[in-house]
Coordinates of C-alpha atoms in Angstrom, one line a residue:
X811 CA 48.2 -10.4 8.4
X812 CA 46.2 -8.2 6.1
X813 CA 43.2 -10.5 6.2
X814 CA 42.5 -10.3 9.9
X815 CA 40.9 -6.9 10.0
X816 CA 38.7 -7.8 7.0
X817 CA 37.5 -11.0 8.7
X818 CA 36.8 -9.1 11.9
X819 CA 34.6 -6.6 9.9
X820 CA 32.7 -9.4 8.2
X821 CA 32.0 -11.1 11.6
X822 CA 30.3 -7.9 12.8
X823 CA 28.4 -7.1 9.7
X824 CA 25.5 -9.7 10.0
X825 CA 24.6 -8.4 13.5
X826 CA 24.6 -4.9 12.3
X827 CA 22.6 -5.6 9.2
X828 CA 20.0 -7.6 11.1
X829 CA 19.6 -4.9 13.7
X830 CA 19.1 -2.2 11.0
X831 CA 16.7 -4.4 9.2
X832 CA 14.6 -5.1 12.3
X833 CA 14.8 -1.4 13.3
X834 CA 13.4 -0.5 9.8
X835 CA 10.4 -2.8 10.2
X836 CA 9.8 -1.5 13.7
X837 CA 10.0 2.1 12.4
X838 CA 7.5 1.3 9.7
X839 CA 5.0 -0.1 12.2
X840 CA 5.8 2.9 14.4
X841 CA 4.8 5.1 11.5
X842 CA 1.5 3.3 11.2
X843 CA 1.0 3.7 14.9
X844 CA 1.7 7.4 14.6
X845 CA -0.9 7.7 11.8
X846 CA -3.4 5.9 14.0
X847 CA -2.6 8.1 17.0
X848 CA -3.2 11.2 15.0
X849 CA -6.5 9.9 13.6
X850 CA -9.8 10.9 15.1
X851 CA -11.0 9.0 18.1
X852 CA -12.4 5.6 17.3
X853 CA -10.8 5.6 13.8
X854 CA -8.6 2.5 13.7
X855 CA -8.4 2.4 9.9
X856 CA -4.6 2.8 10.0
X857 CA -4.3 -0.8 11.0
X858 CA -6.6 -2.1 8.4
X859 CA -5.8 -2.2 4.6
X860 CA -8.0 -0.4 2.2
X861 CA -10.2 -3.0 0.5
X862 CA -11.6 -2.9 -3.0
X863 CA -15.2 -3.0 -4.0
X864 CA -15.1 -6.8 -4.4
X865 CA -14.0 -7.1 -0.7
X866 CA -15.5 -4.1 1.1
X867 CA -18.3 -2.7 -1.1
X868 CA -18.5 0.8 -2.4
X869 CA -20.3 3.0 -4.9
X870 CA -21.5 1.8 -8.3
X871 CA -22.5 4.6 -10.7
X872 CA -24.2 4.0 -14.1
X873 CA -23.8 6.7 -16.7
X874 CA -25.9 6.8 -19.9
X875 CA -24.3 8.4 -22.9
X876 CA -26.1 10.8 -25.2
X877 CA -24.7 11.9 -28.5
X878 CA -25.3 15.4 -29.8
X879 CA -26.7 13.9 -33.0
X880 CA -27.4 10.3 -34.0
X881 CA -26.4 7.1 -32.2
X882 CA -23.7 6.8 -29.6
X883 CA -20.5 5.9 -31.4
X884 CA -18.7 2.9 -29.9
X885 CA -15.3 4.5 -30.4
X886 CA -16.4 7.6 -28.6
X887 CA -17.9 5.5 -25.8
X888 CA -14.6 3.7 -25.3
X889 CA -12.7 7.0 -25.4
X890 CA -15.0 8.3 -22.7
X891 CA -14.5 5.2 -20.7
X892 CA -10.7 5.7 -20.8
X893 CA -11.1 9.3 -19.8
X894 CA -13.3 8.5 -16.8
X895 CA -10.9 5.6 -15.9
X896 CA -8.0 8.1 -15.8
X897 CA -10.0 10.6 -13.7
X898 CA -11.0 8.0 -11.1
X899 CA -7.7 6.2 -11.0
X900 CA -5.6 9.4 -11.2
X901 CA -3.0 7.8 -8.8
X902 CA -3.0 4.5 -10.7
X903 CA -3.7 2.4 -7.6
X904 CA -7.2 3.5 -6.5
X905 CA -8.6 0.2 -8.0
X906 CA -11.7 1.7 -9.4
X907 CA -13.1 -0.3 -12.3
X908 CA -14.6 1.5 -15.3
X909 CA -16.4 -0.6 -17.9
X910 CA -18.9 -0.2 -20.8
X911 CA -22.2 -1.9 -21.0
X912 CA -25.0 -2.2 -23.5
X913 CA -23.4 0.1 -26.1
X914 CA -24.4 3.4 -24.4
X915 CA -23.6 3.0 -20.7
X916 CA -20.5 3.2 -18.6
X917 CA -20.3 1.5 -15.2
X918 CA -18.0 3.0 -12.5
X919 CA -17.3 0.9 -9.4
X920 CA -15.4 2.8 -6.7
X921 CA -14.5 0.9 -3.5
X922 CA -14.6 2.4 -0.1
X923 CA -16.7 4.9 1.7
X924 CA -19.3 6.9 -0.1
X925 CA -18.3 10.4 -1.3
X926 CA -21.0 12.9 -1.7
X927 CA -19.5 14.5 -4.8
X928 CA -18.2 11.5 -6.5
X929 CA -21.0 11.3 -9.1
X930 CA -20.5 14.9 -10.2
X931 CA -16.7 14.5 -10.1
X932 CA -16.6 11.5 -12.3
X933 CA -19.4 12.4 -14.7
X934 CA -18.6 16.0 -15.2
X935 CA -18.5 16.5 -18.9
X936 CA -15.8 19.2 -18.8
X937 CA -16.7 20.3 -22.3
X938 CA -14.1 22.9 -23.2
X939 CA -14.8 24.8 -26.4
X940 CA -13.4 27.7 -28.2
X941 CA -16.0 30.0 -29.6
X942 CA -16.0 33.4 -31.4
X943 CA -17.6 36.3 -29.6
X944 CA -20.4 37.6 -31.8
X945 CA -21.5 40.1 -29.2
X946 CA -20.1 40.9 -25.7
X947 CA -20.3 43.3 -22.9
X948 CA -24.1 43.0 -22.7
X949 CA -25.7 43.8 -19.3
X950 CA -27.3 41.0 -17.2
X951 CA -31.1 41.0 -16.9
X952 CA -32.5 41.4 -13.4
X953 CA -35.0 38.5 -13.9
X954 CA -35.0 35.6 -16.3
X955 CA -37.2 35.8 -19.4
X956 CA -39.1 33.1 -21.1
X957 CA -37.1 32.4 -24.2
X958 CA -38.9 29.2 -25.4
X959 CA -40.0 30.8 -28.6
X960 CA -36.6 32.3 -29.4
X961 CA -34.9 29.0 -28.8
X962 CA -37.3 27.3 -31.2
X963 CA -36.2 29.7 -33.9
X964 CA -32.5 29.1 -33.1
X965 CA -33.0 25.4 -33.2
X966 CA -34.5 25.5 -36.7
X967 CA -31.3 26.8 -38.2
X968 CA -28.7 24.4 -39.6
X969 CA -25.6 26.2 -38.2
X970 CA -23.3 23.6 -39.6
X971 CA -23.6 25.3 -43.0
X972 CA -21.7 28.4 -41.8
X973 CA -18.1 28.4 -42.8
X974 CA -15.3 29.4 -40.5
X975 CA -14.7 32.6 -42.5
X976 CA -18.4 33.5 -42.1
X977 CA -18.3 33.0 -38.4
X978 CA -15.1 35.1 -38.1
X979 CA -16.6 37.8 -40.2
X980 CA -19.6 37.9 -37.9
X981 CA -17.3 39.0 -35.1
X982 CA -15.0 41.3 -37.1
X983 CA -17.7 42.9 -39.3
X984 CA -20.8 42.3 -37.3
X985 CA -23.6 39.6 -37.3
X986 CA -25.3 41.4 -40.2
X987 CA -22.7 39.9 -42.4
X988 CA -24.1 36.4 -41.8
X989 CA -26.5 35.0 -44.5
X990 CA -30.0 36.3 -44.6
X991 CA -31.6 33.0 -43.7
X992 CA -30.0 33.0 -40.2
X993 CA -30.8 36.6 -39.4
X994 CA -34.1 35.7 -37.6
X995 CA -32.1 33.3 -35.4
X996 CA -29.6 36.1 -34.7
X997 CA -32.5 38.3 -33.6
X998 CA -33.7 35.5 -31.4
X999 CA -30.2 35.2 -29.9
X1000 CA -30.1 38.9 -29.1
X1001 CA -33.5 38.6 -27.4
X1002 CA -32.3 35.7 -25.3
X1003 CA -29.2 37.7 -24.3
X1004 CA -31.4 40.6 -23.2
X1005 CA -33.3 38.3 -20.8
X1006 CA -30.3 36.4 -19.6
X1007 CA -29.4 36.6 -15.9
X1008 CA -25.7 36.2 -15.1
X1009 CA -25.4 34.4 -11.8
X1010 CA -22.0 34.9 -10.2
X1011 CA -22.3 31.5 -8.7
X1012 CA -22.4 29.8 -12.1
X1013 CA -24.7 29.5 -15.1
X1014 CA -26.8 26.6 -16.4
X1015 CA -27.1 26.7 -20.1
X1016 CA -27.6 24.1 -22.9
X1017 CA -24.1 24.1 -24.2
X1018 CA -24.4 22.4 -27.6
X1019 CA -21.3 22.4 -29.7
X1020 CA -22.9 23.0 -33.1
X1021 CA -25.1 25.9 -32.0
X1022 CA -24.5 29.5 -30.9
X1023 CA -24.5 30.1 -27.2
X1024 CA -25.9 32.8 -25.0
X1025 CA -24.0 32.8 -21.7
X1026 CA -21.9 35.0 -19.5
X1027 CA -18.6 35.5 -17.9
X1028 CA -19.5 35.1 -14.2
X1029 CA -16.4 36.9 -13.0
X1030 CA -17.5 40.1 -14.9
X1031 CA -21.2 39.7 -15.0
X1032 CA -21.3 40.4 -18.7
X1033 CA -23.5 38.5 -21.1
X1034 CA -22.1 37.3 -24.4
X1035 CA -23.4 35.8 -27.7
X1036 CA -21.0 33.2 -28.9
X1037 CA -20.6 31.4 -32.2
X1038 CA -20.9 27.6 -32.7
X1039 CA -17.8 25.8 -31.5
X1040 CA -14.8 26.4 -33.7
X1041 CA -12.3 24.2 -31.7
X1042 CA -13.4 21.3 -29.5
X1043 CA -11.7 20.6 -26.2
X1044 CA -10.8 17.1 -27.4
X1045 CA -8.2 18.7 -29.7
X1046 CA -6.2 19.8 -26.7
X1047 CA -3.1 17.6 -26.5
X1048 CA -1.9 18.9 -23.1
X1049 CA -2.8 21.3 -20.3
X1050 CA -0.3 22.3 -17.6
X1051 CA -0.4 24.9 -14.9
X1052 CA 2.3 27.6 -15.4
X1053 CA 3.5 30.4 -13.2
X1054 CA 4.5 33.6 -14.8
X1055 CA 7.1 35.1 -12.5
X1056 CA 7.1 38.5 -14.4
X1057 CA 3.3 38.9 -14.1
X1058 CA 3.1 37.1 -10.8
X1059 CA 0.1 35.1 -11.9
X1060 CA -0.9 31.5 -12.7
X1061 CA -2.2 30.3 -16.0
X1062 CA -3.0 27.1 -17.8
X1063 CA -0.9 26.4 -20.9
X1064 CA -2.8 24.6 -23.6
X1065 CA -1.4 22.8 -26.6
X1066 CA -3.7 22.1 -29.5
X1067 CA -3.3 19.2 -31.9
X1068 CA -4.3 18.3 -35.5
X1069 CA -6.3 20.6 -37.7
X1070 CA -7.2 22.8 -34.7
X1071 CA -3.8 24.3 -34.8
X1072 CA -4.5 25.5 -38.4
X1073 CA -8.0 26.7 -37.3
X1074 CA -6.6 28.6 -34.3
X1075 CA -4.0 30.2 -36.5
X1076 CA -6.7 31.4 -38.9
X1077 CA -8.8 32.8 -36.1
X1078 CA -6.0 34.6 -34.2
X1079 CA -4.6 36.0 -37.5
X1080 CA -8.1 37.5 -38.3
X1081 CA -8.8 38.8 -34.8
X1082 CA -5.3 40.2 -34.0
X1083 CA -5.5 43.5 -36.0
X1084 CA -8.5 44.7 -34.0
X1085 CA -7.5 42.7 -30.9
X1086 CA -10.9 41.1 -30.9
X1087 CA -11.6 38.4 -28.3
X1088 CA -12.4 34.8 -28.5
X1089 CA -14.0 32.9 -25.7
X1090 CA -12.9 29.7 -23.9
X1091 CA -16.0 28.1 -22.6
X1092 CA -16.1 25.3 -20.0
X1093 CA -19.4 23.6 -19.5
X1094 CA -21.3 26.6 -20.9
X1095 CA -19.5 29.1 -18.7
X1096 CA -17.0 31.5 -20.1
X1097 CA -13.8 31.1 -18.1
X1098 CA -11.9 33.6 -20.2
X1099 CA -12.4 35.8 -23.2
X1100 CA -8.9 37.2 -24.0
X1101 CA -8.2 39.6 -26.8
X1102 CA -6.0 38.1 -29.5
X1103 CA -2.7 39.7 -29.1
X1104 CA -0.8 37.8 -31.8
X1105 CA -1.3 35.1 -34.4
X1106 CA -0.8 31.7 -32.7
X1107 CA 0.9 29.6 -35.4
X1108 CA 2.1 26.6 -33.3
X1109 CA -1.2 25.8 -31.4
X1110 CA 0.3 26.8 -28.0
X1111 CA -1.6 29.3 -25.9
X1112 CA -2.3 30.2 -22.3
X1113 CA -5.6 30.6 -20.4
X1114 CA -5.4 33.4 -17.8
X1115 CA -8.1 34.6 -15.5
X1116 CA -7.0 35.2 -11.9
X1117 CA -6.0 31.6 -11.2
X1118 CA -4.4 30.5 -8.0
X1119 CA -2.0 27.6 -7.9
X1120 CA -4.8 25.3 -6.8
X1121 CA -7.4 26.4 -9.4
X1122 CA -4.8 26.3 -12.2
X1123 CA -3.9 22.8 -11.2
X1124 CA -7.6 21.8 -10.9
X1125 CA -8.4 23.1 -14.3
X1126 CA -5.3 21.6 -16.0
X1127 CA -6.1 18.2 -14.4
X1128 CA -9.7 18.4 -15.7
X1129 CA -8.5 19.3 -19.2
X1130 CA -5.5 16.9 -19.1
X1131 CA -7.8 14.0 -18.7
X1132 CA -9.7 15.2 -21.7
X1133 CA -13.2 16.5 -22.4
X1134 CA -15.7 13.7 -22.7
X1135 CA -16.7 13.2 -26.3
X1136 CA -20.2 12.4 -25.2
X1137 CA -22.7 13.9 -22.8
X1138 CA -23.7 11.7 -19.9
X1139 CA -26.6 11.5 -17.5
X1140 CA -26.6 9.5 -14.3
X1141 CA -28.7 6.4 -14.8
X1142 CA -28.2 5.0 -11.3
X1143 CA -26.0 5.3 -8.3
X1144 CA -26.0 2.7 -5.5
X1145 CA -24.1 1.5 -2.5
X1146 CA -23.2 -2.2 -2.8
X1147 CA -21.9 -4.7 -0.2
X1148 CA -18.9 -7.0 -0.5
X1149 CA -21.0 -9.5 -2.4
X1150 CA -18.5 -9.9 -5.2
X1151 CA -16.0 -11.6 -2.8
X1152 CA -18.2 -14.3 -1.3
X1153 CA -16.9 -17.8 -1.7
X1154 CA -14.2 -16.8 -4.2
X1155 CA -12.3 -14.8 -1.5
X1156 CA -12.7 -17.7 1.0
X1157 CA -11.6 -20.3 -1.5
X1158 CA -8.6 -18.1 -2.5
X1159 CA -7.5 -17.6 1.1
X1160 CA -7.8 -21.4 1.8
X1161 CA -5.9 -22.2 -1.4
X1162 CA -3.1 -19.7 -0.3
X1163 CA -3.0 -21.2 3.2
X1164 CA -2.7 -24.7 1.8
X1165 CA 0.0 -23.7 -0.7
X1166 CA 1.9 -22.0 2.1
X1167 CA 1.6 -25.0 4.4
X1168 CA 2.9 -27.3 1.6
X1169 CA 5.8 -25.0 1.0
X1170 CA 6.6 -25.1 4.7
X1171 CA 6.3 -28.9 5.0
X1172 CA 8.5 -29.4 1.9
X1173 CA 11.2 -27.0 3.2
X1174 CA 11.2 -28.6 6.6
X1175 CA 11.4 -32.1 5.1
X1176 CA 14.1 -31.3 2.6
X1177 CA 16.1 -28.5 4.3
X1178 CA 15.4 -29.6 7.9
X1179 CA 16.9 -26.8 10.1
X1180 CA 17.4 -24.5 7.2
X1181 CA 13.6 -24.8 6.6
X1182 CA 13.2 -22.7 9.8
X1183 CA 15.1 -19.9 8.1
X1184 CA 12.7 -20.1 5.1
X1185 CA 9.7 -19.9 7.5
X1186 CA 11.2 -17.0 9.4
X1187 CA 12.0 -15.2 6.2
X1188 CA 8.4 -15.7 4.9
X1189 CA 7.0 -14.4 8.1
X1190 CA 9.3 -11.3 8.0
X1191 CA 8.3 -10.8 4.3
X1192 CA 4.6 -11.1 5.3
X1193 CA 5.0 -8.6 8.1
X1194 CA 6.9 -6.2 5.8
X1195 CA 4.2 -6.6 3.0
X1196 CA 1.4 -5.9 5.4
X1197 CA 2.9 -2.7 6.8
X1198 CA 3.6 -1.5 3.3
X1199 CA 0.1 -2.2 2.2
X1200 CA -1.1 -0.2 5.2
X1201 CA 1.2 2.7 4.4
X1202 CA 0.5 2.7 0.7
X1203 CA -3.2 2.6 1.4
X1204 CA -2.8 5.8 3.5
X1205 CA -0.2 7.4 1.3
X1206 CA -1.3 6.8 -2.3
X1207 CA -4.7 5.1 -1.9
X1208 CA -3.5 1.6 -2.7
X1209 CA -6.6 -0.6 -2.4
X1210 CA -6.4 -4.4 -1.9
X1211 CA -8.7 -6.4 -4.2
X1212 CA -9.0 -10.1 -5.1
X1213 CA -6.4 -9.7 -8.0
X1214 CA -4.1 -7.9 -5.5
X1215 CA -4.4 -10.8 -3.1
X1216 CA -3.6 -13.1 -6.0
X1217 CA -0.4 -11.1 -6.6
X1218 CA 0.6 -11.4 -3.0
X1219 CA 0.1 -15.2 -3.0
X1220 CA 2.1 -15.6 -6.2
X1221 CA 4.9 -13.7 -4.4
X1222 CA 5.2 -16.5 -1.9
X1223 CA 6.6 -18.7 -4.6
X1224 CA 8.9 -16.0 -5.8
X1225 CA 10.2 -15.4 -2.3
X1226 CA 10.7 -19.1 -1.6
X1227 CA 12.6 -19.5 -4.9
X1228 CA 15.2 -16.9 -3.7
X1229 CA 15.9 -18.9 -0.5
X1230 CA 16.1 -22.2 -2.4
X1231 CA 18.6 -20.7 -4.9
X1232 CA 20.7 -19.4 -2.0
X1233 CA 20.7 -22.7 0.0
X1234 CA 21.4 -24.8 -3.0
X1235 CA 24.5 -22.6 -3.8
X1236 CA 25.7 -23.1 -0.2
X1237 CA 25.3 -26.9 -0.5
X1238 CA 27.1 -26.9 -3.8
X1239 CA 30.0 -25.0 -2.3
X1240 CA 30.2 -27.4 0.7
X1241 CA 30.2 -30.4 -1.7
X1242 CA 33.0 -28.6 -3.7
X1243 CA 35.2 -28.7 -0.6
X1244 CA 34.6 -25.5 1.3
X1245 CA 33.8 -25.3 4.9
X1246 CA 30.2 -24.2 5.7
X1247 CA 31.3 -20.8 6.9
X1248 CA 33.2 -20.2 3.7
X1249 CA 30.4 -21.8 1.6
X1250 CA 27.9 -19.3 2.9
X1251 CA 29.9 -16.3 1.6
X1252 CA 30.9 -18.0 -1.6
X1253 CA 27.4 -19.3 -2.2
X1254 CA 25.9 -15.9 -1.6
X1255 CA 28.2 -14.3 -4.2
X1256 CA 27.0 -16.8 -6.8
X1257 CA 23.3 -16.8 -5.7
X1258 CA 22.6 -13.1 -5.5
X1259 CA 23.1 -12.6 -9.2
X1260 CA 20.6 -15.3 -10.0
X1261 CA 18.2 -13.9 -7.5
X1262 CA 18.4 -10.4 -8.9
X1263 CA 18.0 -11.7 -12.4
X1264 CA 14.9 -13.7 -11.5
X1265 CA 13.4 -10.8 -9.6
X1266 CA 14.2 -8.4 -12.4
X1267 CA 12.1 -10.5 -14.8
X1268 CA 9.2 -10.4 -12.3
X1269 CA 9.5 -6.6 -11.8
X1270 CA 9.6 -6.0 -15.6
X1271 CA 6.5 -8.1 -16.0
X1272 CA 4.7 -6.2 -13.2
X1273 CA 5.7 -2.9 -14.7
X1274 CA 4.5 -3.9 -18.1
X1275 CA 1.1 -5.0 -16.7
X1276 CA 0.8 -1.9 -14.6
X1277 CA 1.5 0.5 -17.6
X1278 CA -0.6 -1.2 -20.2
X1279 CA -3.4 -2.9 -18.2
X1280 CA -6.5 -1.2 -16.9
X1281 CA -8.7 -1.7 -13.9
X1282 CA -8.0 -4.3 -11.2
X1283 CA -5.3 -6.0 -13.3
X1284 CA -3.1 -3.0 -12.3
X1285 CA -3.7 -4.0 -8.7
X1286 CA -2.3 -7.5 -9.4
X1287 CA 0.7 -5.9 -11.1
X1288 CA 1.3 -3.5 -8.3
X1289 CA 1.1 -6.2 -5.6
X1290 CA 3.4 -8.4 -7.6
X1291 CA 5.9 -5.6 -8.1
X1292 CA 5.8 -4.6 -4.4
X1293 CA 6.3 -8.1 -3.1
X1294 CA 9.1 -8.8 -5.5
X1295 CA 10.9 -5.7 -4.2
X1296 CA 10.2 -6.9 -0.7
X1297 CA 11.7 -10.3 -1.6
X1298 CA 15.0 -8.6 -2.6
X1299 CA 15.0 -6.6 0.5
X1300 CA 14.4 -9.6 2.8
X1301 CA 16.8 -12.0 1.2
X1302 CA 19.6 -9.4 1.1
X1303 CA 19.1 -7.8 4.6
X1304 CA 17.6 -10.7 6.6
X1305 CA 18.1 -14.1 5.1
X1306 CA 21.7 -13.8 4.2
X1307 CA 22.9 -12.2 7.4
X1308 CA 20.8 -14.7 9.4
X1309 CA 22.4 -17.6 7.6
X1310 CA 25.9 -16.1 8.2
X1311 CA 25.2 -16.0 11.9
X1312 CA 23.7 -19.5 12.0
X1313 CA 26.8 -20.9 10.2
X1314 CA 28.8 -19.8 13.3
X1315 CA 26.6 -21.9 15.6
X1316 CA 27.5 -25.4 16.7
X1317 CA 24.1 -26.7 15.4
X1318 CA 24.5 -25.6 11.8
X1319 CA 28.3 -24.9 11.7
X1320 CA 29.2 -28.4 12.9
X1321 CA 26.6 -30.0 10.6
X1322 CA 24.0 -31.5 13.1
X1323 CA 22.0 -34.2 11.4
X1324 CA 18.8 -32.0 11.9
X1325 CA 20.4 -28.9 10.5
X1326 CA 20.0 -29.9 6.9
X1327 CA 23.8 -29.4 6.4
X1328 CA 25.1 -32.6 7.9
X1329 CA 27.7 -34.5 5.8
X1330 CA 25.5 -37.5 5.0
X1331 CA 22.6 -35.2 3.8
X1332 CA 25.0 -33.3 1.6
X1333 CA 26.6 -36.5 0.3
X1334 CA 30.2 -35.7 1.4
X1335 CA 32.5 -38.3 3.0
X1336 CA 35.7 -38.2 5.0
X1337 CA 35.3 -34.7 6.6
X1338 CA 32.9 -32.6 8.5
X1339 CA 31.1 -29.7 7.0
X1340 CA 33.1 -27.4 9.2
X1341 CA 36.3 -28.6 7.5
X1342 CA 37.9 -27.6 4.2
X1343 CA 38.5 -30.5 1.8
X1344 CA 42.2 -31.3 1.3
X1345 CA 41.5 -31.8 -2.4
X1346 CA 38.5 -30.4 -4.2
X1347 CA 36.1 -32.8 -5.8
X1348 CA 35.7 -31.1 -9.2
X1349 CA 39.1 -31.0 -11.0
X1350 CA 38.7 -27.5 -12.2
X1351 CA 38.0 -25.9 -8.8
X1352 CA 40.9 -27.3 -6.7
X1353 CA 42.8 -24.1 -6.8
X1354 CA 39.9 -22.1 -5.5
X1355 CA 39.4 -24.3 -2.4
X1356 CA 42.9 -24.8 -1.2

């Protein structure tokens, strides 16, 4: 008596599951339609996946590295490549490819439409440096002066001979405390400062780490003479926007690493008694010159300066991805067509179509009517994959490339495997003595664990590739992970409910010879597949069947 309500509930569940599943797919396509409806007139990109440089074309930028002194170091070039890669692929799925070439060049390939500011955005050096303030509060000149002669005097000095203590003393005790052999250069710096024009829209100066710098704080219009770099931006371990609720202002919290923490402690300890300032300089422009209020012993400090939430986040992102260890100049920027695809794309699609056709033929030959379930499930999985590619392209910039397509093709096999595991479990249960309708439920209980375990392996592999790989390989990993999740979704919410419904039909439930579940095809004798065996075939399972 107690089993009747339960059986009734089970009978209704496949219908409800299928309806919800199909409604979900319709809703996803409706969302794409809504995105397309809200786009500008003539823009039908919502219905087309974003294609990578190898399929659609895009922008290729060549940067040439220049070291401050000597040759370009291979290790620094690779470090710069990683930083630019992180900037371009900030979302992880933009599919831009960043490579080195020739020992001093970095090639950036960005698929999609041309962006006017992409060159500046990618190649911006973002050289953040901490410098001591040797002179500040100087007025801006009304017109720029020719400082060629002064710069020549400054360039002759080997500033690397100055110790940190000497540079600190130059701020706390005055520049006259510096050695006599650099005094002519100090005079030249003062003359440069006298003729320096502080442009509120930004300054253009030659910001060399190992030399003093004449620049200004554009927000105040004051000209400053700064020491050579005492802490490089590459020693910043993290940069995060922070909101101080008490002061009601945004700031960027910096954390230093390595020896710079000791240097910063020495500097702030020396400057704090007189609350002397130090300057934080980004690309030659002073972004803040705060007075040292306390000795910073742990390397953690904050940059303030009238930031908004947006500007604080922009600066922290720029710093988070690191200052480039080298200076770059643009050696070329061009728009390229989808020449990289060519015959490879055509051959790949043909290979995928042939593979899919072989899978379908094999399933129809071996599983007969059940093969139609596999075909239907593959079509549903394809529809779901396509709409997710469209939405992820709009949402997080997922771009489809050749490796991504390879990931989608590989997923055909993964998806087919799930169906085969399920169907073989059903056939095993029928051979063990269960009726087809009971075998579907019992077979599903045994099959779903195997399906989840197999898909978990694929997802772990995809995650590992996505985390540790770079460039287009991450696209392959993302596509593989996405389609594996879709496989789980389809087999749980489409294939299984569909098979449960089909088992109630006369064609499948009574074991028609074309259903793939007929008695002769399953190798059972003396009963129909709709009947329960009086005695189970395997000795150890008789109690379960009866």
